[in-house]
PDB file as gemmi writes it, atoms N, CA and C in Angstrom:
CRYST1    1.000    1.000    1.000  90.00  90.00  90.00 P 1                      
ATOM      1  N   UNK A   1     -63.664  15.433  15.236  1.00  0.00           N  
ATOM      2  CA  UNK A   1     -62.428  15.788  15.883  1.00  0.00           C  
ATOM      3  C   UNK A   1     -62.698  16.405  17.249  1.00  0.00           C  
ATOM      4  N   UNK A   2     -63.972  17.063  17.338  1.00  0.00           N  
ATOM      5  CA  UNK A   2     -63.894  17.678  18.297  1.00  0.00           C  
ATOM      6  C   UNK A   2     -64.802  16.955  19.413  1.00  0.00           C  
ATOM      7  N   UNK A   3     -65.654  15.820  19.379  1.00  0.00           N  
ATOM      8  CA  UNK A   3     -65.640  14.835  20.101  1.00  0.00           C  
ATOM      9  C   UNK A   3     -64.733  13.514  20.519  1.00  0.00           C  
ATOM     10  N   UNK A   4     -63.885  13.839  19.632  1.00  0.00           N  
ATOM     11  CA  UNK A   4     -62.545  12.981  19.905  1.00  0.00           C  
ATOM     12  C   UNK A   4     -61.789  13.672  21.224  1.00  0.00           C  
ATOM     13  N   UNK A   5     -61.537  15.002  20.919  1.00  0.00           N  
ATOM     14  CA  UNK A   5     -60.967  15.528  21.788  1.00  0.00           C  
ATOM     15  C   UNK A   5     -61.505  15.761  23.241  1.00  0.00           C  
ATOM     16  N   UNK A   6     -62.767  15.971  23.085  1.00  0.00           N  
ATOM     17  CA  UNK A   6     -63.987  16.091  24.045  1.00  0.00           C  
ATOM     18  C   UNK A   6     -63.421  14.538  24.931  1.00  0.00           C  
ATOM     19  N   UNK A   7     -63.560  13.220  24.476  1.00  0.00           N  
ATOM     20  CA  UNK A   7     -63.578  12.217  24.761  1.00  0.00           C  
ATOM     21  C   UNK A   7     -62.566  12.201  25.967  1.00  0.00           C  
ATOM     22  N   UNK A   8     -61.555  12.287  25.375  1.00  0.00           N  
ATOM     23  CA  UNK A   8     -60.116  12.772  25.599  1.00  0.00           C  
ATOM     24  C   UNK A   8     -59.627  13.205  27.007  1.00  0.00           C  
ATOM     25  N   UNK A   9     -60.737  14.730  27.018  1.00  0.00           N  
ATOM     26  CA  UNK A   9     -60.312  15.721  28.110  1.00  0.00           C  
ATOM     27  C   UNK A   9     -61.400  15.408  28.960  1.00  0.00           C  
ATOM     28  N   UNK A  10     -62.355  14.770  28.947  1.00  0.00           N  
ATOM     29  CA  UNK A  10     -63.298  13.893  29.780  1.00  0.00           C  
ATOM     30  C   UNK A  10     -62.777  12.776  30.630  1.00  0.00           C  
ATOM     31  N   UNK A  11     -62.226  11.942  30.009  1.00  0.00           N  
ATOM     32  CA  UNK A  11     -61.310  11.516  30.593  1.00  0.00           C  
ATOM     33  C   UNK A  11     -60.339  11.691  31.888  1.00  0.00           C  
ATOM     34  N   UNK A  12     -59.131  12.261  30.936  1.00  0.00           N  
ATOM     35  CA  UNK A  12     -58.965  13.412  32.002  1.00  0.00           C  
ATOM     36  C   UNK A  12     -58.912  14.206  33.194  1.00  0.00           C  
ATOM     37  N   UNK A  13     -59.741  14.522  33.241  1.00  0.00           N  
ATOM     38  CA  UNK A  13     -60.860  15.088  34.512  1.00  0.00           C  
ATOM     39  C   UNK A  13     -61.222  14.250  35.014  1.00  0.00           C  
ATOM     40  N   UNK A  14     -61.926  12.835  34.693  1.00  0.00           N  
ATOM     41  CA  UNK A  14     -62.593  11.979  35.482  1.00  0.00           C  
ATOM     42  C   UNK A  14     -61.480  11.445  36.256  1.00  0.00           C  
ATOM     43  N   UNK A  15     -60.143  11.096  35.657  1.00  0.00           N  
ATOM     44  CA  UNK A  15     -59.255  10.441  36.211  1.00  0.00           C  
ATOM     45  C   UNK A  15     -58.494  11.147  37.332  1.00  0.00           C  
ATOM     46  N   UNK A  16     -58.635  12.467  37.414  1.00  0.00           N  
ATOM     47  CA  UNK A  16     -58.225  13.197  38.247  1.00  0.00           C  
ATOM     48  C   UNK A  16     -58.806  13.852  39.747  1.00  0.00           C  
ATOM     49  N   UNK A  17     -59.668  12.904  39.607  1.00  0.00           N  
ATOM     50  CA  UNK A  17     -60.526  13.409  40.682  1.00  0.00           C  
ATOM     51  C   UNK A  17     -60.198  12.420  42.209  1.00  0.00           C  
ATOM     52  N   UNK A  18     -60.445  13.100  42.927  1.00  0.00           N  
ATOM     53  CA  UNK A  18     -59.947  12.748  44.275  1.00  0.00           C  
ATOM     54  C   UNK A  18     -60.491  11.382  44.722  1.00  0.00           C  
ATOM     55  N   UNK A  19     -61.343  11.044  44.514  1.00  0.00           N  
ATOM     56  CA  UNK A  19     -62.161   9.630  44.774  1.00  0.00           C  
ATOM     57  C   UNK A  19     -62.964   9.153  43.551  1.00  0.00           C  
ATOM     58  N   UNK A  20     -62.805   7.854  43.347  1.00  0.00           N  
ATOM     59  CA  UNK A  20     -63.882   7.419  42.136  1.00  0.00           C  
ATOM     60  C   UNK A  20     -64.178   5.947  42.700  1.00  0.00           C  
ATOM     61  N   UNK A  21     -65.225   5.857  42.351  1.00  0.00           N  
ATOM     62  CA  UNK A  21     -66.393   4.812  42.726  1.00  0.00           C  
ATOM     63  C   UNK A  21     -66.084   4.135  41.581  1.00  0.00           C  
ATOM     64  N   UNK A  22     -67.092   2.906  41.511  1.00  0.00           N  
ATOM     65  CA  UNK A  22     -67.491   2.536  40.459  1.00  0.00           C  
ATOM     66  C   UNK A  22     -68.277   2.830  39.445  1.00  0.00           C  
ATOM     67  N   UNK A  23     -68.804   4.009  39.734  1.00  0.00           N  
ATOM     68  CA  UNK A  23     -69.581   4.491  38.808  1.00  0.00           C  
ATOM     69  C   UNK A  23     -68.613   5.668  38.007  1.00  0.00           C  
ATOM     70  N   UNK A  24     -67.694   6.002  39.032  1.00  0.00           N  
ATOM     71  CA  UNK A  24     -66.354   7.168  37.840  1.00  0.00           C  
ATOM     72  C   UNK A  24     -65.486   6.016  36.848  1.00  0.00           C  
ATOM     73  N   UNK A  25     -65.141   4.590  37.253  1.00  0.00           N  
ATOM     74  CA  UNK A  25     -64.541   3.715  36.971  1.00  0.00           C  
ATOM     75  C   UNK A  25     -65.161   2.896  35.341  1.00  0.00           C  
ATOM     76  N   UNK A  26     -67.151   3.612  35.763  1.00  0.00           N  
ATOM     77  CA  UNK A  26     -67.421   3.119  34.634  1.00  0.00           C  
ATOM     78  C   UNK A  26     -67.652   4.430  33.255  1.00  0.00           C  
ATOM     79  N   UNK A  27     -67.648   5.806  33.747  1.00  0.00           N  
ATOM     80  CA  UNK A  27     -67.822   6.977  33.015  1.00  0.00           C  
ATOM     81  C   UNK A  27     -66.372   7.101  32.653  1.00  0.00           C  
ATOM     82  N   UNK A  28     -65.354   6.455  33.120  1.00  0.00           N  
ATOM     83  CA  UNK A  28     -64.034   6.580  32.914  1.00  0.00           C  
ATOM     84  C   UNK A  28     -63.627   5.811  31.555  1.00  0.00           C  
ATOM     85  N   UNK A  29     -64.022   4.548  31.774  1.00  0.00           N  
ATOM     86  CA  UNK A  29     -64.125   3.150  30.377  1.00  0.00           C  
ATOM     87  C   UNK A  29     -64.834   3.954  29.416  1.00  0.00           C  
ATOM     88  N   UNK A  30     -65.806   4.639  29.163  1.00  0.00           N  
ATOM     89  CA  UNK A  30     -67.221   5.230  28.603  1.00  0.00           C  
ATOM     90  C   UNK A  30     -65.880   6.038  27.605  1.00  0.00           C  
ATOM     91  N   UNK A  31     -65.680   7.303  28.608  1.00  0.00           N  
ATOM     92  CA  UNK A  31     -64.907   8.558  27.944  1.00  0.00           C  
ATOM     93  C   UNK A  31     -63.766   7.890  26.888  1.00  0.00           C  
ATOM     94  N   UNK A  32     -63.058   6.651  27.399  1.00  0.00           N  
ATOM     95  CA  UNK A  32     -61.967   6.073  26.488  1.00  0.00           C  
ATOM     96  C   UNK A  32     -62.282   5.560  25.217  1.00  0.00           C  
ATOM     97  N   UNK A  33     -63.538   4.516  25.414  1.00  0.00           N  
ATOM     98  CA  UNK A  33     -64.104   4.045  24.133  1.00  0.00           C  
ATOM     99  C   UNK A  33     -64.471   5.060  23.225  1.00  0.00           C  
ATOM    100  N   UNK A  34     -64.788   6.140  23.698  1.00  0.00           N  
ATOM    101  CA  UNK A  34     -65.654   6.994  22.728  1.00  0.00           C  
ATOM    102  C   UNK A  34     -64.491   7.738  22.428  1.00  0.00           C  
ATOM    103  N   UNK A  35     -63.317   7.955  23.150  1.00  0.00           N  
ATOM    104  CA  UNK A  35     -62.381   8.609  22.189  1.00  0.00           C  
ATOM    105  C   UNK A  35     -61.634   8.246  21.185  1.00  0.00           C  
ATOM    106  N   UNK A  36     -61.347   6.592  21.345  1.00  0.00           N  
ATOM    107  CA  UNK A  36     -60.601   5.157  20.832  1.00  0.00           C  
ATOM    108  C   UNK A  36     -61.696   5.107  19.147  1.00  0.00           C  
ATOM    109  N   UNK A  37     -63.213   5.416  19.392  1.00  0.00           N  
ATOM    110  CA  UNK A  37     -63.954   5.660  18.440  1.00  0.00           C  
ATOM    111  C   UNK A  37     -64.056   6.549  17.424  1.00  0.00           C  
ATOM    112  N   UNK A  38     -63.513   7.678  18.121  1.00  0.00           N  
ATOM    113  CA  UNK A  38     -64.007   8.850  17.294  1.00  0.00           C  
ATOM    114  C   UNK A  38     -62.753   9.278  17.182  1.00  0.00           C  
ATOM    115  N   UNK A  39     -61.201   8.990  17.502  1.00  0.00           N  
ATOM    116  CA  UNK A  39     -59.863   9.670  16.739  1.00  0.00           C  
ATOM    117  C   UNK A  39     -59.776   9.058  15.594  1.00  0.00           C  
ATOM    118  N   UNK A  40     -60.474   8.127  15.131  1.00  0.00           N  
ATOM    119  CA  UNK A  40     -60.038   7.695  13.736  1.00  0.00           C  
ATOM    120  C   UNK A  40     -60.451   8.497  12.701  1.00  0.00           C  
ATOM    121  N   UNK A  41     -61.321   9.436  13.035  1.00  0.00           N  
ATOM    122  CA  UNK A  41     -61.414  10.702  12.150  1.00  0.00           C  
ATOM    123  C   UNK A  41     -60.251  11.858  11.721  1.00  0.00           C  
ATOM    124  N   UNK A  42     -58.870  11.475  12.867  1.00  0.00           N  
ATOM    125  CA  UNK A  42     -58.042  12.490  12.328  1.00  0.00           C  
ATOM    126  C   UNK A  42     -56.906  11.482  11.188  1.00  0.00           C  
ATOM    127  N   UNK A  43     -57.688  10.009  11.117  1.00  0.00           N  
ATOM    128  CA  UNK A  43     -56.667   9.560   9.611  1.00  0.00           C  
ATOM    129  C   UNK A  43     -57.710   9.620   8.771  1.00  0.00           C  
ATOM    130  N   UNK A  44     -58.775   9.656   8.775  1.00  0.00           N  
ATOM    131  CA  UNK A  44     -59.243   9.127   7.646  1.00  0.00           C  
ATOM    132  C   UNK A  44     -60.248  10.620   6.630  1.00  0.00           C  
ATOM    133  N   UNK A  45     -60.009  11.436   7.783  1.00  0.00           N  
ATOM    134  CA  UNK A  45     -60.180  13.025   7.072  1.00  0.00           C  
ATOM    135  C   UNK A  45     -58.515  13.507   6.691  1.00  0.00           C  
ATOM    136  N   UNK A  46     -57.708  12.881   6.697  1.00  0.00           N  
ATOM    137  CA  UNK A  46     -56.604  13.621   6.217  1.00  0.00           C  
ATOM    138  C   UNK A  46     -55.124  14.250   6.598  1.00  0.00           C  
ATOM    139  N   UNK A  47     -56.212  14.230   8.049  1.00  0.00           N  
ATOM    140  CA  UNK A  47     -55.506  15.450   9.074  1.00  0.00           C  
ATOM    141  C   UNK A  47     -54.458  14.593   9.660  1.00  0.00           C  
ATOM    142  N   UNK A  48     -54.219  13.605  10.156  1.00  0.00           N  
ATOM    143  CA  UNK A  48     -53.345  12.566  10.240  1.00  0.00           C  
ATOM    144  C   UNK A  48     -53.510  11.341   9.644  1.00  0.00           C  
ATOM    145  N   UNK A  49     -52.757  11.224   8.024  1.00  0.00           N  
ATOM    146  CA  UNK A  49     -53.097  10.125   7.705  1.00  0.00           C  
ATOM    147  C   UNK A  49     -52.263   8.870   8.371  1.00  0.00           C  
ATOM    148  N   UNK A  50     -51.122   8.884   9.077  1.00  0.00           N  
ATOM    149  CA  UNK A  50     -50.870   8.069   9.783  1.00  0.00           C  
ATOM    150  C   UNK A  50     -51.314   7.640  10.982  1.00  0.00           C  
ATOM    151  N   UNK A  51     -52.535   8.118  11.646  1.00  0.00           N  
ATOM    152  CA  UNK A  51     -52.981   7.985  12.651  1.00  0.00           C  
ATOM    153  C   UNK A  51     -52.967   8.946  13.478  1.00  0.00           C  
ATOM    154  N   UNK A  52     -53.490   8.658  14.919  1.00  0.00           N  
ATOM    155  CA  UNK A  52     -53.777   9.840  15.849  1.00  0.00           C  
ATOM    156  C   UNK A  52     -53.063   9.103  17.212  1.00  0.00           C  
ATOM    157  N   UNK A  53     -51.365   9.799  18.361  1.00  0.00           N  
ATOM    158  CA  UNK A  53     -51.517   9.180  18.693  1.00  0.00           C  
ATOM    159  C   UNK A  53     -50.790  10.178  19.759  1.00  0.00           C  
ATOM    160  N   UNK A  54     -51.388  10.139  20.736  1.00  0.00           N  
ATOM    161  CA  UNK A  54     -51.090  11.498  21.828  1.00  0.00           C  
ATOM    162  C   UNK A  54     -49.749  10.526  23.078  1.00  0.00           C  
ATOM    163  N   UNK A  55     -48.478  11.482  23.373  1.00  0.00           N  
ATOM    164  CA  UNK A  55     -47.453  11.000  24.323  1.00  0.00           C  
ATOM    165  C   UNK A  55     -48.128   9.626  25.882  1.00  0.00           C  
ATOM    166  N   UNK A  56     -47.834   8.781  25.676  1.00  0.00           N  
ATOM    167  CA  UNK A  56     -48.578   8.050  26.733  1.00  0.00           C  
ATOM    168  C   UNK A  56     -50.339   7.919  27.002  1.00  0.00           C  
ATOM    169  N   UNK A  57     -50.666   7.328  24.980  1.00  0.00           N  
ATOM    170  CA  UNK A  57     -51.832   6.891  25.053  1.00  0.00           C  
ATOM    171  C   UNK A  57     -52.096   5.655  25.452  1.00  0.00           C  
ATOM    172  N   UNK A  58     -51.408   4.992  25.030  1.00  0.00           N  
ATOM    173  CA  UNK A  58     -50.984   3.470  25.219  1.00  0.00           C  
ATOM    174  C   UNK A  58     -51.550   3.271  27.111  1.00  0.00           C  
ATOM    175  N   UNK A  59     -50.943   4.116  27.902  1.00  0.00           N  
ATOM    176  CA  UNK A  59     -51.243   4.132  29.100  1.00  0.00           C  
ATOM    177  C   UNK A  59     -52.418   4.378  29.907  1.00  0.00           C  
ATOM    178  N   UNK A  60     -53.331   4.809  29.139  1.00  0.00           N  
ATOM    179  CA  UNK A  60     -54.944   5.439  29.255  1.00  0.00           C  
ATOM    180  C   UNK A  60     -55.702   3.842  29.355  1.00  0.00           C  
ATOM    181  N   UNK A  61     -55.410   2.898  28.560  1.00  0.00           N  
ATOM    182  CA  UNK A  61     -55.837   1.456  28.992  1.00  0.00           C  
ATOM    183  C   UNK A  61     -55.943   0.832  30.276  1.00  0.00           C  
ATOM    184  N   UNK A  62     -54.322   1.109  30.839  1.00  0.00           N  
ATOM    185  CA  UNK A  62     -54.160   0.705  32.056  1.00  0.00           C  
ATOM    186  C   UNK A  62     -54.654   1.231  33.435  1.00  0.00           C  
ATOM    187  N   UNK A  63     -55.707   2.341  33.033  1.00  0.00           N  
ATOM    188  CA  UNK A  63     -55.638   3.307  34.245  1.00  0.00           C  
ATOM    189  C   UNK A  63     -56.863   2.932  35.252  1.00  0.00           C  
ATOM    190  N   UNK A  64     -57.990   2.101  34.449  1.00  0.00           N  
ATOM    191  CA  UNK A  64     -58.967   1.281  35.291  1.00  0.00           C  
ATOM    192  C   UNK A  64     -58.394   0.189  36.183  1.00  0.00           C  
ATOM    193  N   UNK A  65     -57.840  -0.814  35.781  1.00  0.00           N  
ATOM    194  CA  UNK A  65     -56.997  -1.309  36.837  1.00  0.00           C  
ATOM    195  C   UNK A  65     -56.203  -0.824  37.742  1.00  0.00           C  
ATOM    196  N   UNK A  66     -55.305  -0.195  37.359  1.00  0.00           N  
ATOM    197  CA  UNK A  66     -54.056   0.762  38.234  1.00  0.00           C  
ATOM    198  C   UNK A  66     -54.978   1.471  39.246  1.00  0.00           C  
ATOM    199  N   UNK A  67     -56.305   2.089  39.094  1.00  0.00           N  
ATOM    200  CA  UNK A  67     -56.950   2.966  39.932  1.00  0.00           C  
ATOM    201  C   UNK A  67     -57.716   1.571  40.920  1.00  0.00           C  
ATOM    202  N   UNK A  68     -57.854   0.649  40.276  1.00  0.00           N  
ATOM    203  CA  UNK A  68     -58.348  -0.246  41.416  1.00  0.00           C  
ATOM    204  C   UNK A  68     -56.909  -1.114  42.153  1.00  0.00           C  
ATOM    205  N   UNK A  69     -55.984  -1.040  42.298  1.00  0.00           N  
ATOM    206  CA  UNK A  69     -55.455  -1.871  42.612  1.00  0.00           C  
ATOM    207  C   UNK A  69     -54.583  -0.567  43.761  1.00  0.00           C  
ATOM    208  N   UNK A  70     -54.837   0.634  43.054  1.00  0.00           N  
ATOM    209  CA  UNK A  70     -53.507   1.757  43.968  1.00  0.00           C  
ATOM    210  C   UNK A  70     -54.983   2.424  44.859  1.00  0.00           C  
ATOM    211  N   UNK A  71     -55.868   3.140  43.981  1.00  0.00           N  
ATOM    212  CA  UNK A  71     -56.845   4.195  44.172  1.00  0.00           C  
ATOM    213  C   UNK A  71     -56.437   5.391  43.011  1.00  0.00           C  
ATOM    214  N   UNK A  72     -57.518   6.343  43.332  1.00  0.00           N  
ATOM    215  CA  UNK A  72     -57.364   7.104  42.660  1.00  0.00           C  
ATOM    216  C   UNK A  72     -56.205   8.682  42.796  1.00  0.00           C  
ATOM    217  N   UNK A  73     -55.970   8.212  41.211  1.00  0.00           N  
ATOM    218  CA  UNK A  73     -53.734   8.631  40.914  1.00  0.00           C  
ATOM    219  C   UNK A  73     -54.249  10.339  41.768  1.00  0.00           C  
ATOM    220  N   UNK A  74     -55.503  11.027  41.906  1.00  0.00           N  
ATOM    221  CA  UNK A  74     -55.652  12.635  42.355  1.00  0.00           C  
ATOM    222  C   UNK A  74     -54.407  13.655  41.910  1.00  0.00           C  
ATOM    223  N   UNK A  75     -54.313  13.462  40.473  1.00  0.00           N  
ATOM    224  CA  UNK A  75     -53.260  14.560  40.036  1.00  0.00           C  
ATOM    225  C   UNK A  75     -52.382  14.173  40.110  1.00  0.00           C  
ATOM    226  N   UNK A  76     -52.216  13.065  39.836  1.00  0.00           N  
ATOM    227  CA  UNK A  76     -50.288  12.568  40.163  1.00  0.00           C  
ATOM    228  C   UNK A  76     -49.962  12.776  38.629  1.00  0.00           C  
ATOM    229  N   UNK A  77     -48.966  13.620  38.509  1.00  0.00           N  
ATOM    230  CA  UNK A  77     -48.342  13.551  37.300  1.00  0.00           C  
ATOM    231  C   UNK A  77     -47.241  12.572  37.044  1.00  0.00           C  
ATOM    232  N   UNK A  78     -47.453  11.810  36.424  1.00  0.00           N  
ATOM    233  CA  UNK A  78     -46.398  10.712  35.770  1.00  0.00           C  
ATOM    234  C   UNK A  78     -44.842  11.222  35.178  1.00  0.00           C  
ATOM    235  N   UNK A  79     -44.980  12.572  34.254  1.00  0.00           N  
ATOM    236  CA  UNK A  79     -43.660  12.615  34.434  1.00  0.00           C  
ATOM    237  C   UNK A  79     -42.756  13.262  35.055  1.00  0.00           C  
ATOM    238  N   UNK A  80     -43.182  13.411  36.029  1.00  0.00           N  
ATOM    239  CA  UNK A  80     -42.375  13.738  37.070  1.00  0.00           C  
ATOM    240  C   UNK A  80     -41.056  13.398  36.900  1.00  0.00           C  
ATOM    241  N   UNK A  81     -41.436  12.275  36.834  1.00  0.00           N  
ATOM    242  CA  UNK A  81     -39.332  11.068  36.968  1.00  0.00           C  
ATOM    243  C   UNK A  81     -39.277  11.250  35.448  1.00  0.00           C  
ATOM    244  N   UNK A  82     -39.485  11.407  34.698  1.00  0.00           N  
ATOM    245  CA  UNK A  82     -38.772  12.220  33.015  1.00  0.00           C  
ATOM    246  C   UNK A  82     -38.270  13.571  33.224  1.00  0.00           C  
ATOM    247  N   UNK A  83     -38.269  14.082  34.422  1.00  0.00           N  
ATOM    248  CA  UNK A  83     -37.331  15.743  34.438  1.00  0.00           C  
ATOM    249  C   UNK A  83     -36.167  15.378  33.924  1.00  0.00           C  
ATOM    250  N   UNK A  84     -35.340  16.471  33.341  1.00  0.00           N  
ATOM    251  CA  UNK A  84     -34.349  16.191  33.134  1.00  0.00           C  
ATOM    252  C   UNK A  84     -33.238  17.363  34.072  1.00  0.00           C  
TER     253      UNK A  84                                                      
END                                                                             
């Protein structure tokens, strides 16, 4: 769990950084797989037996492309436009 989370907030951070190369682009893919790997420990210890599935994970896929096609998001918070 706690390399899941590790995975996670690695992530994260990598994605938030002001410039990324191809080499943040590839520690970026790295941090996802290994979190995509290791949350299946919060169904199958119990702790979520329906799965593990954090607000706009689904979107963590898209963020290697999106960062090559825009650059890097440097703290852009997404929900911004969800204020209410």
């Amino acid at each position: 769990m706690v390399r899941a989370i590790s995975s996670f907030l690695e992530f994260c951070y990598l994605v938030r950084r002001e410039s990324i190369d191809e080499d943040g682009l590839k520690a970026i893919d790295e941090a996802l797989q290994r979190f995509h790997e290791d949350r299946v420990i919060f169904q199958t210890s119990g702790v979520r037996p329906d799965g593990f599935s954090l607000p706009r994970q689904h979107a963590l896929k898209h963020y290697r492309h999106l960062i090559q096609e825009f650059g890097a998001p440097n703290g852009l918070c997404s929900s911004i436009t969800e204020s209410s």
